[in-house]
Short mmCIF file of C-alpha atoms in Angstrom, two decimals:
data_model
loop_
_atom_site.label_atom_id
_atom_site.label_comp_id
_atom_site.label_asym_id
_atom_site.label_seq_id
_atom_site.Cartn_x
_atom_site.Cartn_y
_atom_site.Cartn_z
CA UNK A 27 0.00 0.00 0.00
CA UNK A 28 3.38 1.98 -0.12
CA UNK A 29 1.52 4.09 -3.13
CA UNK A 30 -1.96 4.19 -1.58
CA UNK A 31 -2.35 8.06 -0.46
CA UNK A 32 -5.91 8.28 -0.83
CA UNK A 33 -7.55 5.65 2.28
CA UNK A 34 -10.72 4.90 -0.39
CA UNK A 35 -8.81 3.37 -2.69
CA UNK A 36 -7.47 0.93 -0.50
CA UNK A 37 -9.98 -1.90 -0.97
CA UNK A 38 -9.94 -0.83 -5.22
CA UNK A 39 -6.13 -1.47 -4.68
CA UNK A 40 -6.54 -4.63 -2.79
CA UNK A 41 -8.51 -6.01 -5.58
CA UNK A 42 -6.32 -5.18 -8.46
CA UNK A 43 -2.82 -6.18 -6.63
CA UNK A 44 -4.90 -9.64 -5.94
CA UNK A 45 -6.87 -9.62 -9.61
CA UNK A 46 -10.30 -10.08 -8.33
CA UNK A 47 -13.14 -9.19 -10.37
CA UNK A 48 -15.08 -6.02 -9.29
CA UNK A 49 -19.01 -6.30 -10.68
CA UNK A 50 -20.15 -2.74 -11.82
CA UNK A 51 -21.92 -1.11 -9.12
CA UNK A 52 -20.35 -3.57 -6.82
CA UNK A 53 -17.95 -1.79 -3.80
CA UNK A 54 -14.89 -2.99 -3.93
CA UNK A 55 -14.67 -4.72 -0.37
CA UNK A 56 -17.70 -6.49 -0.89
CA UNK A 57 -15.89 -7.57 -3.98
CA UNK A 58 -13.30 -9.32 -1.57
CA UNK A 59 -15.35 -10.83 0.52
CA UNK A 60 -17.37 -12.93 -2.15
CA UNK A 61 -13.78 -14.00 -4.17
CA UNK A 62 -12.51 -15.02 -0.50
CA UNK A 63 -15.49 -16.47 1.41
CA UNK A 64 -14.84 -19.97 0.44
CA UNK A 65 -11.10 -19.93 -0.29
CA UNK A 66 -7.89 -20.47 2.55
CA UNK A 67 -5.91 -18.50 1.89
CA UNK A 68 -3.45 -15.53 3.59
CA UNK A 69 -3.55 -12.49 2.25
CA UNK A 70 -0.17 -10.07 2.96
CA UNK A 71 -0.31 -6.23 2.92
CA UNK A 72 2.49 -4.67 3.37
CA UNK A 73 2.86 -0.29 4.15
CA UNK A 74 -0.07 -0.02 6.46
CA UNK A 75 0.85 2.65 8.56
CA UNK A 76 -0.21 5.84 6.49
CA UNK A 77 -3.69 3.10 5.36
CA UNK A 78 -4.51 1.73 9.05
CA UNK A 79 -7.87 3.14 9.12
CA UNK A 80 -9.31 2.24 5.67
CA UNK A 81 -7.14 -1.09 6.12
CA UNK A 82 -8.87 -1.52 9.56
CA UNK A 83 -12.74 -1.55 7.88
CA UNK A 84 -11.58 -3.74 4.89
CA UNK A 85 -9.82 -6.54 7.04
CA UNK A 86 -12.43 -6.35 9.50
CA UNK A 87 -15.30 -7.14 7.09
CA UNK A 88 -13.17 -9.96 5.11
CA UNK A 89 -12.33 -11.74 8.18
CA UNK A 90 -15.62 -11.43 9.48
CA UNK A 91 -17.15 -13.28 6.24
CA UNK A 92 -14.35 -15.39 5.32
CA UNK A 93 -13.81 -18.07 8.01
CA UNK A 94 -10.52 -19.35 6.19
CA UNK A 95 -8.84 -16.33 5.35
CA UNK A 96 -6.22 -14.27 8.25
CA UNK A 97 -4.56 -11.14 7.13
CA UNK A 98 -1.07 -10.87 7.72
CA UNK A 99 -0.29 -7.23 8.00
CA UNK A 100 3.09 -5.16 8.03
CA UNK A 101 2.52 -1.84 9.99
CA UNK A 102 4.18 0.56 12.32
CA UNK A 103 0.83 1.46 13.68
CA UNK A 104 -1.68 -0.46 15.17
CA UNK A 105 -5.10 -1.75 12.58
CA UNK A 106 -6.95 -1.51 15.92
CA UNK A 107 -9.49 -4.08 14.96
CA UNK A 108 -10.97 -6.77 17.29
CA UNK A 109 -9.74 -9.77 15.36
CA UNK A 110 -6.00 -8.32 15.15
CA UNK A 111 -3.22 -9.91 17.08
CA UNK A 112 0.03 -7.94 17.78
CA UNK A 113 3.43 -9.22 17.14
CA UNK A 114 6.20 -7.09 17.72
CA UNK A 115 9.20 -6.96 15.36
CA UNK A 116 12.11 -6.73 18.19
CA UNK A 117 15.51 -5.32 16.67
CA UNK A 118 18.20 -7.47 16.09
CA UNK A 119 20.52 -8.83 19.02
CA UNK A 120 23.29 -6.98 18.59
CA UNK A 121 25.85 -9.73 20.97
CA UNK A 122 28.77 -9.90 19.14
CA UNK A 123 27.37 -13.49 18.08
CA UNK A 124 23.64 -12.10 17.39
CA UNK A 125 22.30 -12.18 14.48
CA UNK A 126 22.46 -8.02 13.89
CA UNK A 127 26.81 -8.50 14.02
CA UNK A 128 26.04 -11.81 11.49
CA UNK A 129 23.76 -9.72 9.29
CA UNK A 130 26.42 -6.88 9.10
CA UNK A 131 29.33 -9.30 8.21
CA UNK A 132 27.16 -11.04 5.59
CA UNK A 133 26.09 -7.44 3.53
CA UNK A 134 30.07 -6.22 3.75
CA UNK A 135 30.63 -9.87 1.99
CA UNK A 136 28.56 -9.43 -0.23
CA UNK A 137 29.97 -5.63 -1.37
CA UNK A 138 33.54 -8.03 -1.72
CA UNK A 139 35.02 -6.00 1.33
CA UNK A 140 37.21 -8.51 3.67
CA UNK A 141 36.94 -7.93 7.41
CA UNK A 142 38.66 -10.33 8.76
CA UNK A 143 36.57 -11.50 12.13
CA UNK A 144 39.71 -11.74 14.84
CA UNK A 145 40.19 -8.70 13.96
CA UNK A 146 36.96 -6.21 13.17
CA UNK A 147 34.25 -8.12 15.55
CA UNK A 148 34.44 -5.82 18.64
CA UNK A 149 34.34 -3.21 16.42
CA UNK A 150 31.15 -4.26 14.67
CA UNK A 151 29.75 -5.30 17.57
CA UNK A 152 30.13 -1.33 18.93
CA UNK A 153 28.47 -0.21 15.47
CA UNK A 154 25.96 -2.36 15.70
CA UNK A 155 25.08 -1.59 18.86
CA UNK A 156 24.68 2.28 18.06
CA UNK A 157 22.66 1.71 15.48
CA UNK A 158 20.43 0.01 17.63
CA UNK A 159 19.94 -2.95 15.87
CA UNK A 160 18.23 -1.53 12.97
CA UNK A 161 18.56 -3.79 9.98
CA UNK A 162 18.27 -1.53 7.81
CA UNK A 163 20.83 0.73 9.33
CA UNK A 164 22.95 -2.43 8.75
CA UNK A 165 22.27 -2.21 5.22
CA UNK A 166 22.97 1.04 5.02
CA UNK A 167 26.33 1.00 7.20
CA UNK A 168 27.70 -1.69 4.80
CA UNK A 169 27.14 -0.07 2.02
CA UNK A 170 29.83 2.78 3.32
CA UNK A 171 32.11 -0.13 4.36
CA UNK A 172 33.31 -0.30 0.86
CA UNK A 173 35.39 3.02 2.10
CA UNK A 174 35.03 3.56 5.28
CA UNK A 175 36.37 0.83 7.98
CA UNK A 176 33.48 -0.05 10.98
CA UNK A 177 35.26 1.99 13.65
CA UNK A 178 35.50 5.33 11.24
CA UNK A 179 31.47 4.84 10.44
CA UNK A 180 31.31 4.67 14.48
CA UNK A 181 32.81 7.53 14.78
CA UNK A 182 30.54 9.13 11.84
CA UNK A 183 27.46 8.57 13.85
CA UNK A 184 27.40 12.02 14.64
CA UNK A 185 26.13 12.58 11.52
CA UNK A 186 24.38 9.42 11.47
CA UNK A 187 22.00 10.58 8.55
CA UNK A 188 24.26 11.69 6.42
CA UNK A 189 26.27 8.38 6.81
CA UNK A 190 23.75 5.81 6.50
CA UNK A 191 22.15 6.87 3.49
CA UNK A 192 22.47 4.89 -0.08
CA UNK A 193 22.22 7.85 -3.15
CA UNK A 194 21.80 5.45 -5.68
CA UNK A 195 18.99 3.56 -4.34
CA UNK A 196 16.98 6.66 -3.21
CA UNK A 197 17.36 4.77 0.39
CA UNK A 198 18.15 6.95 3.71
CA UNK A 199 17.56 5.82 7.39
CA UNK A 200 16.41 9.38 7.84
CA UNK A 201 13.73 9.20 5.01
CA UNK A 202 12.35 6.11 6.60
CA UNK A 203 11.86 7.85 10.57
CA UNK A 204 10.31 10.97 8.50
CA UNK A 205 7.80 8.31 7.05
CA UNK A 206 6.35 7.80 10.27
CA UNK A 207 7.03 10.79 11.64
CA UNK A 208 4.69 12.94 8.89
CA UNK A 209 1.62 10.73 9.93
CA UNK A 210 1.48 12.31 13.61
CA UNK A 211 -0.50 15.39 14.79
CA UNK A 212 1.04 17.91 16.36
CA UNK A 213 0.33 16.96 20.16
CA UNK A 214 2.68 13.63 19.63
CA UNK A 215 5.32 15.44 17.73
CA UNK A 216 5.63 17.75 20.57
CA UNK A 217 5.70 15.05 23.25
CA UNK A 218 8.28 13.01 21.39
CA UNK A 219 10.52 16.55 21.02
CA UNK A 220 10.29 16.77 24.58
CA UNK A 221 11.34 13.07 25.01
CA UNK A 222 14.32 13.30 22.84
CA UNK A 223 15.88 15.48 25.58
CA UNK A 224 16.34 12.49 28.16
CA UNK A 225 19.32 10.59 27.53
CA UNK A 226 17.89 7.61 29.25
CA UNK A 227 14.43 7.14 29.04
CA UNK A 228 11.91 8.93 31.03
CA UNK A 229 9.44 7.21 34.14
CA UNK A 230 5.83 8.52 33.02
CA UNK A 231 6.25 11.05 35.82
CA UNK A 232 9.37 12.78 34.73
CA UNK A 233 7.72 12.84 31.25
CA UNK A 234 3.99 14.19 32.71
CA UNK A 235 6.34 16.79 33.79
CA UNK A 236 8.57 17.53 30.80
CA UNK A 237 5.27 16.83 28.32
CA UNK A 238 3.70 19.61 31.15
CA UNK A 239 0.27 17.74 31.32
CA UNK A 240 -0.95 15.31 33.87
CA UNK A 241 -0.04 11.89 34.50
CA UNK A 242 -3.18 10.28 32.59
CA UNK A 243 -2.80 12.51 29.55
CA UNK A 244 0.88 11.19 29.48
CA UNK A 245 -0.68 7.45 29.70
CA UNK A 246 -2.19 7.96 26.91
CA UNK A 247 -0.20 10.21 24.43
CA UNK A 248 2.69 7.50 25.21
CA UNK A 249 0.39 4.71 24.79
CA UNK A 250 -0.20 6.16 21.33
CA UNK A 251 3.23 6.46 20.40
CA UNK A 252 3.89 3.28 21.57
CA UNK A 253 1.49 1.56 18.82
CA UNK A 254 2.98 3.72 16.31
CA UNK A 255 6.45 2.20 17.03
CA UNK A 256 8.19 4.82 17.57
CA UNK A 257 8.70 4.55 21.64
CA UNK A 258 9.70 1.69 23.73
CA UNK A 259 8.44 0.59 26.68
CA UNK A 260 10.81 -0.69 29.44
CA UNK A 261 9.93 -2.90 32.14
CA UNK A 262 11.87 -3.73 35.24
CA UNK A 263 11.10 -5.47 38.45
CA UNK A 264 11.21 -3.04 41.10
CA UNK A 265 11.68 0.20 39.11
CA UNK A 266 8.88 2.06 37.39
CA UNK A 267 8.45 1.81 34.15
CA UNK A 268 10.45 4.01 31.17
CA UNK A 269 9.47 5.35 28.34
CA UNK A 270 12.42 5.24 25.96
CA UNK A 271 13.50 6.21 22.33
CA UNK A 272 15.58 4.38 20.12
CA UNK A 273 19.38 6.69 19.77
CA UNK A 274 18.36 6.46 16.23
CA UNK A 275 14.82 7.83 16.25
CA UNK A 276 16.29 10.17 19.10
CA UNK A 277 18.88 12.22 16.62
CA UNK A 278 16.11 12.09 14.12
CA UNK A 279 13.77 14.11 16.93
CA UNK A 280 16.33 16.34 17.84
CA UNK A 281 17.11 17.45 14.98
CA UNK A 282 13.35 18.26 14.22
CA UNK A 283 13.33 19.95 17.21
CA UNK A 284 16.00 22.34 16.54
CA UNK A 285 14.53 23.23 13.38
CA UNK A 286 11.42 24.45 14.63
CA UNK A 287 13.44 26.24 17.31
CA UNK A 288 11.97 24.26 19.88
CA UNK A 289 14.97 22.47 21.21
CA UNK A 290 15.97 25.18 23.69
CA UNK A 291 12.18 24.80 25.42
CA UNK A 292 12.64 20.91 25.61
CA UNK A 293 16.16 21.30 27.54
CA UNK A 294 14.42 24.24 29.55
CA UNK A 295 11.63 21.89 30.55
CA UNK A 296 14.33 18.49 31.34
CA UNK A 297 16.59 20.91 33.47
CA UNK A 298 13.50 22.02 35.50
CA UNK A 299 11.88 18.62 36.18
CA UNK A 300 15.75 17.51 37.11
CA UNK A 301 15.06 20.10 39.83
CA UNK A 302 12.16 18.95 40.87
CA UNK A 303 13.43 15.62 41.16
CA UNK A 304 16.55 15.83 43.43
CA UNK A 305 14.51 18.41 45.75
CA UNK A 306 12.53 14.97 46.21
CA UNK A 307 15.12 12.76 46.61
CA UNK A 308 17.77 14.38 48.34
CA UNK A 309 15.72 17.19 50.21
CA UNK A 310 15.98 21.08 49.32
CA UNK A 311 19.44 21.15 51.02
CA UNK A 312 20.71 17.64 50.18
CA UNK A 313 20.03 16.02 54.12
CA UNK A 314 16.77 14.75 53.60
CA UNK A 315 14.00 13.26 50.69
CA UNK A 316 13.77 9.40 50.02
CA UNK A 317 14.10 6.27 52.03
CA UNK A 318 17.11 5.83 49.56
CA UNK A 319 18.42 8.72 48.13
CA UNK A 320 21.30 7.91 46.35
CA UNK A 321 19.79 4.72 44.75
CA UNK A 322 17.12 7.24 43.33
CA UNK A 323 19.86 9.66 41.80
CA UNK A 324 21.70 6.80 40.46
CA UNK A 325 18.99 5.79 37.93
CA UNK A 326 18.38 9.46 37.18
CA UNK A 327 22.73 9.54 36.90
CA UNK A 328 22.27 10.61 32.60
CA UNK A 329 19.47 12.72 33.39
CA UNK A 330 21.17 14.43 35.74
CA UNK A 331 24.61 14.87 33.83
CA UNK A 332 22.37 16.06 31.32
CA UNK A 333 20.73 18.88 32.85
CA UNK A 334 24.17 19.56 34.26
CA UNK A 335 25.28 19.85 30.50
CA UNK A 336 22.85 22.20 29.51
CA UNK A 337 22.26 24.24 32.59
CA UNK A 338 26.07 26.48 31.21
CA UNK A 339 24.66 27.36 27.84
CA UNK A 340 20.78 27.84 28.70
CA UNK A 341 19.94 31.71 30.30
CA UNK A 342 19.49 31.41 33.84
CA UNK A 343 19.96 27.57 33.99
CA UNK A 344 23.57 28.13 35.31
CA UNK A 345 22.14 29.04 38.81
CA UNK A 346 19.59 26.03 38.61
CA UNK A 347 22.83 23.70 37.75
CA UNK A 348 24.72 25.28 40.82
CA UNK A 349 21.65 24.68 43.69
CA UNK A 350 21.48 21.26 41.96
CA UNK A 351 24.89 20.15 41.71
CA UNK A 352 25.55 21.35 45.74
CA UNK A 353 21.96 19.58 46.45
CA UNK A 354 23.77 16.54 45.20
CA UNK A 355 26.81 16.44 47.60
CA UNK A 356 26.06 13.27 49.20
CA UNK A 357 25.69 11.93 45.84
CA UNK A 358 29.20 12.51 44.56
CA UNK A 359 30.37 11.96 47.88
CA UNK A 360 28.92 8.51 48.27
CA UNK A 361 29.50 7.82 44.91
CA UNK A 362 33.16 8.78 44.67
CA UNK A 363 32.38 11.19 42.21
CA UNK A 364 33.68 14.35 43.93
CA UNK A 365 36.15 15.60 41.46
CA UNK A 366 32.90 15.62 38.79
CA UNK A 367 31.08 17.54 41.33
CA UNK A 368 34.38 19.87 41.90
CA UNK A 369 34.66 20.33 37.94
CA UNK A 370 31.04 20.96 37.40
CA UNK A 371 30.58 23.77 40.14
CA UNK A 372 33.82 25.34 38.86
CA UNK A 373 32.24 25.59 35.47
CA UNK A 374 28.76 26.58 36.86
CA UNK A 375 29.53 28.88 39.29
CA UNK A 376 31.18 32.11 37.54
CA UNK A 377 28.23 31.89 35.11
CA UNK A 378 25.45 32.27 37.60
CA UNK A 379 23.32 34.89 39.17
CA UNK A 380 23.01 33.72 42.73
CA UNK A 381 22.19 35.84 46.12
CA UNK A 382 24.93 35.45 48.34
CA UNK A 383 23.27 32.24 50.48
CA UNK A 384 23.82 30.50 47.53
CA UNK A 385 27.46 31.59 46.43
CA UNK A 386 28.51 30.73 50.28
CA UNK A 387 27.04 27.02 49.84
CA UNK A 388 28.34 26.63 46.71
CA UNK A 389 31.52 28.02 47.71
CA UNK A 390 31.52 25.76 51.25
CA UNK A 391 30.71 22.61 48.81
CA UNK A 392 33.49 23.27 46.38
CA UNK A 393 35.95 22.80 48.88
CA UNK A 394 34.11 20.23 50.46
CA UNK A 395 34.05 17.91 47.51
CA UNK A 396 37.91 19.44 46.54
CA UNK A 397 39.09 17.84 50.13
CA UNK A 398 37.48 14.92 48.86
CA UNK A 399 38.57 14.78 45.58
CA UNK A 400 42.36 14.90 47.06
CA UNK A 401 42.78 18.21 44.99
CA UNK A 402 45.85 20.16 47.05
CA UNK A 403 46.02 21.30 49.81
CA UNK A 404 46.85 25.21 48.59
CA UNK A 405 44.00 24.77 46.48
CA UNK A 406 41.44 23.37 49.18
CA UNK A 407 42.71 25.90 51.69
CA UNK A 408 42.06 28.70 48.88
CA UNK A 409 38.47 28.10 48.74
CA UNK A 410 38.17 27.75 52.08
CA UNK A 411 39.21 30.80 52.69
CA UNK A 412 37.32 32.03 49.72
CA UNK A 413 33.96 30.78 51.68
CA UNK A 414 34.71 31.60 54.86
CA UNK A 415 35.25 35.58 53.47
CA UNK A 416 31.74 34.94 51.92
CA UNK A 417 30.65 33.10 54.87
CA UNK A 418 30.97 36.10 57.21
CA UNK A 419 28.17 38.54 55.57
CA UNK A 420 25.65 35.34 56.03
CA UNK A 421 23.23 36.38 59.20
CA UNK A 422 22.80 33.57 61.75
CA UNK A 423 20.28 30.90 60.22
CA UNK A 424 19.92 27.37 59.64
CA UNK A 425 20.92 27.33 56.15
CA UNK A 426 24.22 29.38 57.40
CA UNK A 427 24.60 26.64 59.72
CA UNK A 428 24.94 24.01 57.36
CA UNK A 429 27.47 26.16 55.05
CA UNK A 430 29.40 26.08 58.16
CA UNK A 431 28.93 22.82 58.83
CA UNK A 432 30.31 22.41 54.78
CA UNK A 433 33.68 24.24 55.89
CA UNK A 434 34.20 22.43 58.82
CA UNK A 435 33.99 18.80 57.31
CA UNK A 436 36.48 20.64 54.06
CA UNK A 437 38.89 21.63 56.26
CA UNK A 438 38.60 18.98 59.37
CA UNK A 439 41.76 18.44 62.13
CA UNK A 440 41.25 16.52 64.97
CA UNK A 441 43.60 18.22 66.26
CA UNK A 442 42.15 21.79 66.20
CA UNK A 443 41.22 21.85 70.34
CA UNK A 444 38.73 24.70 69.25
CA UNK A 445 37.11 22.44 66.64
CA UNK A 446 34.95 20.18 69.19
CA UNK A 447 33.11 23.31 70.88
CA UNK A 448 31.96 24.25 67.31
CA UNK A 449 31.00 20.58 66.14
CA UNK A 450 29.15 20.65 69.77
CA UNK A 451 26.93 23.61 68.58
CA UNK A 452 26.45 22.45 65.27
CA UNK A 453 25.05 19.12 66.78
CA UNK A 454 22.47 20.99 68.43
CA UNK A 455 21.62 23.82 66.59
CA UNK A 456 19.92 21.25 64.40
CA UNK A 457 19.34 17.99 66.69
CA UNK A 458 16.78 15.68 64.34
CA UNK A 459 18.60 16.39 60.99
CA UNK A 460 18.41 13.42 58.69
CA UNK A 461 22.87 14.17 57.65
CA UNK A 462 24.74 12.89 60.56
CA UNK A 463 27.75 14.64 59.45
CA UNK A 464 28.08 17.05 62.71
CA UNK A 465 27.77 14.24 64.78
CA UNK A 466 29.98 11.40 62.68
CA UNK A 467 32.78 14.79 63.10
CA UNK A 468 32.12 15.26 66.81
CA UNK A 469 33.01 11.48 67.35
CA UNK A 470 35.99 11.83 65.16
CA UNK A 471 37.65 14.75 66.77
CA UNK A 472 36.50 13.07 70.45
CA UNK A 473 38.06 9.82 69.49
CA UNK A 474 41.61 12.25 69.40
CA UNK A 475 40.96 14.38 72.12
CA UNK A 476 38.61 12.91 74.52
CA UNK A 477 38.48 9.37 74.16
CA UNK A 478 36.64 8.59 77.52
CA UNK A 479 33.62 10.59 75.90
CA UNK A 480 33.82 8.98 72.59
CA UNK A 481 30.97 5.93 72.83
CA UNK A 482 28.41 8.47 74.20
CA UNK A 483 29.04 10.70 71.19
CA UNK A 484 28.57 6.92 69.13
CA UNK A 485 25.92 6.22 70.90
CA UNK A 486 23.75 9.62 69.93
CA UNK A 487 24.26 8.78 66.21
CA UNK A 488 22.84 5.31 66.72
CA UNK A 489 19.56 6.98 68.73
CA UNK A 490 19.06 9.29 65.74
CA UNK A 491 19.69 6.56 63.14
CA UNK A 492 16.51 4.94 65.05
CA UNK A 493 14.32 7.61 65.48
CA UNK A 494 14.73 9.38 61.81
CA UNK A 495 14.20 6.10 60.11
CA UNK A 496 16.24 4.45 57.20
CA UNK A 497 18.53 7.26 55.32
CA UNK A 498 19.79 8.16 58.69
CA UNK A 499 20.80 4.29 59.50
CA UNK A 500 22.36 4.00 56.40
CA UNK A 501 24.29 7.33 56.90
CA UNK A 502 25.13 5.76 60.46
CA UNK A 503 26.47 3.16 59.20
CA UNK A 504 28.77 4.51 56.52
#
């Protein structure tokens, strides 16, 4: 039905691609049914999508009148019909002994290039994974093979459209997405725009919130995308489900989305509901949120690099980055990721507009992470000092307290005598917090100086692991 545009000539094309006999007068489906009600037979139509509706009525009414006949359709899109059963078309496995690596290998054959198999098959294996397992992106790939070796296409996938494209044949990956993609409406190519921005997949409530409707409207607008093969539903025991694209439909997406000027928007949108997020995982300052915080920010890791990314080039998104990438100390902390943290803020901080609460906690986490990070000393005791300037203009509050608190673990000696009197007030200035840190310091610098006192200190981090419930016990334990 490839050349089908007009969905009332698809029965009057049925009947001439299968030379039945249409009576004068007679419609052309009814013209079907009475060549096929006493025949077996299986009839294949192939280049539904663009036809599903029209396609949907004729099938329907066939099979309906035709006990012996199925319909075995090709379609990126749904028929929708009662009688219709689903079967997915997976991609290829792309193991370096699945059948996408074999297919590969076979097509260069056949083009008379030689790629020796000890030596090429991790590198096919790579390509064939980035292409997603797209057959015809195989096709395509081996076709440049006959210049190009597997690990410079690889690296070509930047411009994978341009690269897996065949001139001769009129045949482009690119052409093929755009096939699909000119039979949505303009709701669905919005919400898959807005998708392309998440590296790794979206739950349906980070894209509810990036789509900006509410969580049923996303149901269904992903449902319908779903049976128009162009999204991919993930599944995994104990995680909520993700909504994901193919890298390959991805670039096409993006790429749409910058030309309608959009693209901007989408990032906007991603970097906001990244926000959102770790303010519900982690807590507003990073000491409080889910029963397991870091787990959470570990399967948002891309997402959050991400946002990161785009938070330097997008106006006003450097000062989002900055409250999120401080927000996140535990994370790169726990995570032995300082240094990342350390480079990011550098980046982040010079380019954002942030009251002066903010600059000292940035400032305080910098050389928090830095002593971390094992950056030197001179350079740790810099930005120390750097805070603590900052740190003085900061009127008595909670939130001053925990920049303190910041400084103090970045530049901790257990052999300051002063130190202990300081950790003592920072204890209690904030007695129920969910981050233990004052108190896991107070028992360090008391295990130097005041042994004797040391297991009561102990003992007050185990009574608040119990009373504030699980993040706290796993803090207590680290």
């Amino acid at each position: 039905l490839s050349a089908v545009r007009d969905e009332l000539l698809v029965a009057s094309a049925m009947t001439a691609s299968l030379d039945v006999l249409v009576p004068p007068g007679t419609p052309p489906t009814d013209a079907l049914v009475d060549e096929f009600r006493t025949r077996d037979a299986l009839v294949v139509v192939d280049n539904c999508e663009h036809d599903v509706a029209a396609l949907g009525r004729v099938a329907a009414a066939v099979l309906a009148a035709c006990p012996s006949v199925q319909v075995l359709a090709t379609s990126r899109e749904h028929l929708a019909i009662g009688a219709e059963r689903v079967i997915v078309i997976e991609p290829l496995p792309t193991e370096s002994d699945g059948a996408g690596v074999e297919l590969f290998f076979d097509r260069v054959g056949r083009l008379g290039v030689e790629l020796p198999d000890v030596v090429w098959r991790r590198s096919v294996t790579e390509l064939c994974v980035a292409l997603d397992g797209l057959p015809l992106a195989f096709e395509l790939a081996a076709g440049r093979a006959t210049v190009l070796n597997p690990t410079e296409i690889l690296d070509a996938l930047e411009e994978r459209f341009e690269v897996l494209r065949d001139s001769d044949e009129g045949v482009s990956l690119d052409r093929t997405i755009a096939w699909s993609w000119d039979l949505l409406n303009d709701e669905e190519r919005r919400a898959l725009r807005r998708l392309s921005v998440f590296q790794s997949g979206a739950t349906l409530d980070a894209a509810a919130a990036v789509f900006e409707l509410d969580r049923w409207s996303t149901l269904n607008l992903v449902q319908q995308l779903s049976r128009k093969s162009l999204v991919t539903i993930r599944h995994t025991v104990d995680h909520p489900t993700r909504v994901e694209l193919l890298d390959t439909i991805r670039h096409f997406v993006l790429a749409r989305a910058e030309e309608v000027g959009s693209l901007g928007r989408c990032r906007d949108a991603h970097l906001a509901w990244v926000d959102r997020f770790t303010v519900d995982a982690l807590g507003e300052h990073g000491d409080a949120g889910l029963d397991d915080p870091l787990a959470a920010v570990d399967a948002e890791r891309h997402e959050l690099r991400n946002a990161l990314d785009h938070a330097q080039t997008s106006p006003g998104g450097a000062a989002v980055g900055v409250r999120i990438a401080v927000r996140c100390f535990n994370w790169w902390r726990g995570r032995s990721t300082a240094p990342e943290g350390v480079a990011r803020l550098k980046r982040l901080i010079p380019l954002a507009a942030l009251d002066v609460e903010d600059r000292v906690s940035a400032a305080a986490t910098v050389a928090s992470l830095a002593r971390i990070a094992a950056v030197p000393d001179a350079e740790v005791d810099a930005l120390v000092a750097d805070a603590h300037r900052m740190l003085e203009t900061v009127p008595p509050s909670a939130e001053r307290d925990r920049m303190e608190l910041r400084l103090v673990e970045a530049e901790f000696d257990d052999s300051d005598p002063t130190l202990g009197a300081q950790l003592r007030r920072l204890v209690e200035v904030n007695p129920s917090s969910d981050d233990l840190t004052a108190l896991h310091l107070l028992t360090a610098w008391t295990i130097a100086n005041a042994p004797d006192e040391a297991p009561a200190v102990a003992a007050r981090i185990a009574r608040e692991s119990r009373t504030h419930g699980a993040p706290c016990r796993a803090h207590a334990r680290e």
